[in-house]
C-alpha positions as a Markdown table, in Angstrom:
| # | Residue | x | y | z |
|---|---|---|---|---|
| 1 | Phe | 109.6 | 108.1 | 73.8 |
| 2 | Arg | 105.9 | 109.3 | 73.8 |
| 3 | Ala | 105.4 | 107.6 | 70.4 |
| 4 | Ala | 106.8 | 104.3 | 71.9 |
| 5 | Ile | 104.4 | 104.6 | 74.9 |
| 6 | Asp | 101.5 | 105.2 | 72.5 |
| 7 | Cys | 102.5 | 102.1 | 70.5 |
| 8 | Tyr | 102.4 | 100.0 | 73.6 |
| 9 | Leu | 99.1 | 101.5 | 74.8 |
| 10 | Gly | 97.5 | 101.2 | 71.4 |
| 11 | Asp | 98.4 | 97.6 | 70.7 |
| 12 | Asn | 95.7 | 95.0 | 70.4 |
| 13 | Asp | 97.5 | 92.4 | 72.5 |
| 14 | Pro | 96.7 | 93.0 | 76.2 |
| 15 | Glu | 99.9 | 91.2 | 77.3 |
| 16 | Phe | 102.0 | 93.4 | 75.0 |
| 17 | Arg | 100.4 | 96.6 | 76.4 |
| 18 | Leu | 101.5 | 95.6 | 79.9 |
| 19 | Asn | 105.2 | 95.7 | 78.7 |
| 20 | Val | 104.8 | 99.5 | 78.7 |
| 21 | Phe | 105.6 | 99.5 | 82.5 |
| 22 | Asp | 108.9 | 97.7 | 82.2 |
| 23 | Tyr | 109.8 | 99.9 | 79.2 |
| 24 | Ala | 109.0 | 103.1 | 81.1 |
| 25 | Lys | 110.9 | 102.0 | 84.2 |
| 26 | Lys | 114.0 | 101.1 | 82.2 |
| 27 | Glu | 114.0 | 104.3 | 80.2 |
| 28 | Cys | 113.2 | 106.7 | 83.0 |
| 29 | Ser | 115.4 | 105.2 | 85.6 |
| 30 | Gly | 118.5 | 105.7 | 83.5 |
| 31 | Ala | 119.0 | 101.9 | 83.2 |
| 32 | Gly | 119.0 | 102.5 | 79.5 |
| 33 | Ser | 121.5 | 104.8 | 77.9 |
| 34 | Ala | 119.8 | 108.0 | 79.1 |
| 35 | Ser | 121.7 | 110.6 | 81.1 |
| 36 | Glu | 120.1 | 112.0 | 84.3 |
| 37 | Glu | 118.8 | 115.0 | 82.3 |
| 38 | Glu | 117.4 | 112.8 | 79.6 |
| 39 | Ser | 115.7 | 110.7 | 82.3 |
| 40 | Ala | 114.1 | 113.8 | 83.8 |
| 41 | Thr | 112.8 | 114.7 | 80.3 |
| 42 | Leu | 111.4 | 111.1 | 79.8 |
| 43 | Lys | 109.7 | 111.2 | 83.3 |
| 44 | Ala | 108.0 | 114.5 | 82.3 |
| 45 | Ala | 106.9 | 113.0 | 79.0 |
| 46 | Leu | 105.6 | 109.9 | 80.8 |
| 47 | Ser | 103.6 | 111.9 | 83.3 |
| 48 | Ser | 101.4 | 113.0 | 80.5 |
| 49 | Lys | 100.5 | 109.4 | 79.9 |
| 50 | Leu | 99.8 | 108.4 | 83.6 |
| 51 | Ala | 96.0 | 108.4 | 83.3 |
| 52 | Ser | 96.3 | 105.9 | 80.4 |
| 53 | Leu | 98.7 | 103.8 | 82.4 |
| 54 | Val | 96.4 | 103.8 | 85.4 |
| 55 | Glu | 93.5 | 102.8 | 83.2 |
| 56 | Leu | 95.6 | 99.9 | 81.8 |
| 57 | Asp | 96.7 | 98.6 | 85.2 |
| 58 | Pro | 96.2 | 100.7 | 88.4 |
| 59 | Ile | 98.5 | 98.5 | 90.5 |
| 60 | Arg | 101.4 | 98.5 | 88.1 |
| 61 | Ala | 100.9 | 102.3 | 87.6 |
| 62 | Ala | 101.1 | 102.8 | 91.3 |
| 63 | Gln | 104.3 | 100.8 | 91.4 |
| 64 | Leu | 105.7 | 103.0 | 88.6 |
| 65 | Val | 104.7 | 106.1 | 90.6 |
| 66 | Ala | 106.5 | 104.8 | 93.6 |
| 67 | Glu | 109.6 | 104.1 | 91.7 |
| 68 | Leu | 109.8 | 107.3 | 89.6 |
| 69 | Tyr | 107.5 | 109.9 | 91.1 |
| 70 | Val | 107.4 | 109.4 | 94.9 |
| 71 | Glu | 108.9 | 112.9 | 95.5 |
| 72 | Asp | 106.1 | 114.3 | 93.3 |
| 73 | Leu | 103.3 | 112.2 | 94.6 |
| 74 | Asp | 101.0 | 115.1 | 95.4 |
| 75 | Asp | 101.6 | 116.6 | 91.9 |
| 76 | Val | 100.8 | 113.2 | 90.3 |
| 77 | Ile | 97.5 | 112.8 | 92.3 |
| 78 | Ser | 96.5 | 116.4 | 91.7 |
| 79 | Ala | 97.2 | 116.2 | 88.0 |
| 80 | Leu | 95.0 | 113.2 | 87.7 |
| 81 | Gly | 92.2 | 115.1 | 89.4 |
| 82 | Arg | 92.5 | 118.3 | 87.3 |
| 83 | Ser | 90.5 | 116.9 | 84.4 |
| 84 | Ser | 87.0 | 115.5 | 85.1 |
| 85 | Lys | 87.7 | 112.7 | 82.6 |
| 86 | His | 90.7 | 111.5 | 84.8 |
| 87 | Thr | 88.9 | 111.5 | 88.2 |
| 88 | Val | 88.3 | 107.8 | 87.7 |
| 89 | Ser | 92.0 | 107.3 | 87.2 |
| 90 | Gln | 92.7 | 109.4 | 90.3 |
| 91 | Phe | 90.4 | 107.1 | 92.2 |
| 92 | Lys | 91.9 | 103.9 | 90.8 |
| 93 | Leu | 95.5 | 105.0 | 91.7 |
| 94 | Leu | 94.5 | 106.0 | 95.2 |
| 95 | His | 92.5 | 102.7 | 95.5 |
| 96 | Ala | 95.5 | 100.6 | 94.4 |
| 97 | Ile | 97.6 | 102.2 | 97.2 |
| 98 | Ile | 95.1 | 102.5 | 100.0 |
| 99 | Ser | 93.1 | 99.3 | 99.6 |
| 100 | Gly | 96.3 | 97.2 | 99.9 |
| 101 | Asp | 96.2 | 95.9 | 96.3 |
| 102 | Leu | 99.6 | 97.3 | 95.6 |
| 103 | Ala | 101.0 | 95.7 | 98.8 |
| 104 | Lys | 100.1 | 92.3 | 97.4 |
| 105 | Leu | 102.4 | 92.9 | 94.4 |
| 106 | Asp | 105.1 | 95.1 | 95.9 |
| 107 | Val | 105.3 | 95.7 | 99.7 |
| 108 | Val | 108.1 | 98.2 | 99.4 |
| 109 | Ser | 106.3 | 100.4 | 96.8 |
| 110 | Ser | 103.1 | 100.2 | 98.9 |
| 111 | Ser | 104.9 | 101.3 | 102.0 |
| 112 | Val | 106.7 | 104.1 | 100.3 |
| 113 | Leu | 103.5 | 105.5 | 98.8 |
| 114 | Ser | 101.4 | 105.0 | 101.9 |
| 115 | Ala | 103.9 | 106.8 | 104.0 |
| 116 | Asn | 103.7 | 109.8 | 101.6 |
| 117 | Leu | 99.9 | 110.0 | 101.5 |
| 118 | Thr | 98.4 | 112.9 | 103.4 |
| 119 | Met | 95.1 | 113.3 | 105.1 |
| 120 | Asp | 94.0 | 115.4 | 102.0 |
| 121 | His | 94.8 | 112.4 | 99.8 |
| 122 | His | 92.6 | 110.2 | 101.9 |
| 123 | Gln | 89.8 | 112.7 | 101.9 |
| 124 | Thr | 90.1 | 112.9 | 98.1 |
| 125 | Tyr | 89.9 | 109.1 | 97.9 |
| 126 | Leu | 86.8 | 109.1 | 100.2 |
| 127 | Arg | 85.2 | 111.8 | 98.1 |
| 128 | Leu | 85.7 | 109.9 | 94.9 |
| 129 | Met | 84.6 | 106.7 | 96.5 |
| 130 | Ala | 81.4 | 108.3 | 97.7 |
| 131 | Lys | 80.8 | 109.6 | 94.2 |
| 132 | Leu | 81.9 | 106.6 | 92.2 |
| 133 | His | 81.5 | 103.5 | 94.5 |
| 134 | Ser | 79.2 | 104.4 | 97.3 |
| 135 | Asp | 78.8 | 100.7 | 98.3 |
| 136 | Met | 82.5 | 100.8 | 99.4 |
| 137 | Val | 82.3 | 103.7 | 101.8 |
| 138 | Tyr | 81.0 | 102.0 | 104.9 |
| 139 | His | 83.7 | 99.3 | 104.8 |
| 140 | Tyr | 86.4 | 102.0 | 104.3 |
| 141 | Leu | 85.2 | 104.1 | 107.2 |
| 142 | Ser | 84.9 | 101.1 | 109.5 |
| 143 | Thr | 88.4 | 99.8 | 108.7 |
| 144 | His | 90.4 | 103.1 | 108.5 |
| 145 | Asp | 90.9 | 106.1 | 110.6 |
| 146 | Thr | 92.6 | 108.3 | 108.1 |
| 147 | Tyr | 89.7 | 110.7 | 107.4 |
| 148 | Arg | 88.1 | 113.7 | 108.9 |
| 149 | Ala | 84.8 | 112.4 | 110.4 |
| 150 | Asp | 82.9 | 115.6 | 110.0 |
| 151 | Glu | 83.8 | 115.9 | 106.3 |
| 152 | Ala | 83.1 | 112.2 | 105.8 |
| 153 | Leu | 79.7 | 112.6 | 107.3 |
| 154 | Lys | 78.8 | 115.5 | 105.0 |
| 155 | Leu | 79.9 | 113.4 | 102.0 |
| 156 | Cys | 77.8 | 110.4 | 103.2 |
| 157 | Gln | 74.8 | 112.6 | 103.7 |
| 158 | Gln | 75.3 | 114.4 | 100.3 |
| 159 | Tyr | 75.5 | 111.0 | 98.5 |
| 160 | Glu | 72.8 | 109.5 | 100.7 |
| 161 | Ile | 75.0 | 106.7 | 102.0 |
| 162 | Thr | 72.9 | 105.8 | 105.0 |
| 163 | Asp | 74.9 | 102.9 | 106.5 |
| 164 | Ala | 78.1 | 105.0 | 106.5 |
| 165 | Ser | 76.2 | 108.1 | 107.8 |
| 166 | Ala | 74.8 | 106.0 | 110.7 |
| 167 | Tyr | 78.2 | 104.6 | 111.5 |
| 168 | Leu | 79.8 | 108.1 | 111.6 |
| 169 | Leu | 77.0 | 109.5 | 113.7 |
| 170 | Glu | 77.4 | 106.7 | 116.2 |
| 171 | Lys | 81.2 | 107.1 | 116.2 |
| 172 | Met | 80.9 | 110.8 | 116.8 |
| 173 | Gly | 78.4 | 110.3 | 119.6 |
| 174 | Asn | 75.5 | 112.0 | 117.7 |
| 175 | Val | 73.0 | 109.3 | 118.1 |
| 176 | Ser | 69.6 | 110.3 | 119.5 |
């Protein structure tokens, strides 16, 4: 199974690589000939490839997570953040869910994942956004309320994101 996933991911044809998502869903959901125990083993093997799948297509990877790993969402997000080389993947997965990009493709998957995101997931997303895409922070803060304002302000000040810092100071009533 891992070898097949590697073949999809390593192919030179971009369209063919995207077939990995359908293959993984079919094999892990038991739609193939796999028993429930075999499906669990396949899901465990697939989880080791999630960072590569997120890099290939974050939205389809988020859809796959919704279908196969929703009960383990915290573990999936945490696993992507354990390795510094996968923090970009962690951001991309969270962005696909929180930004609404997944909802454009699959409203049900988006709703399921969004309902299972915690405040800590949103804080992780905001931390990664401040580090990787500081230009997106102000818009996020001004359109969402799923963050801790005091922690968000510290992040904005740490990364010198002045428009977002000013917004938060005003929101918190600390304008002098």
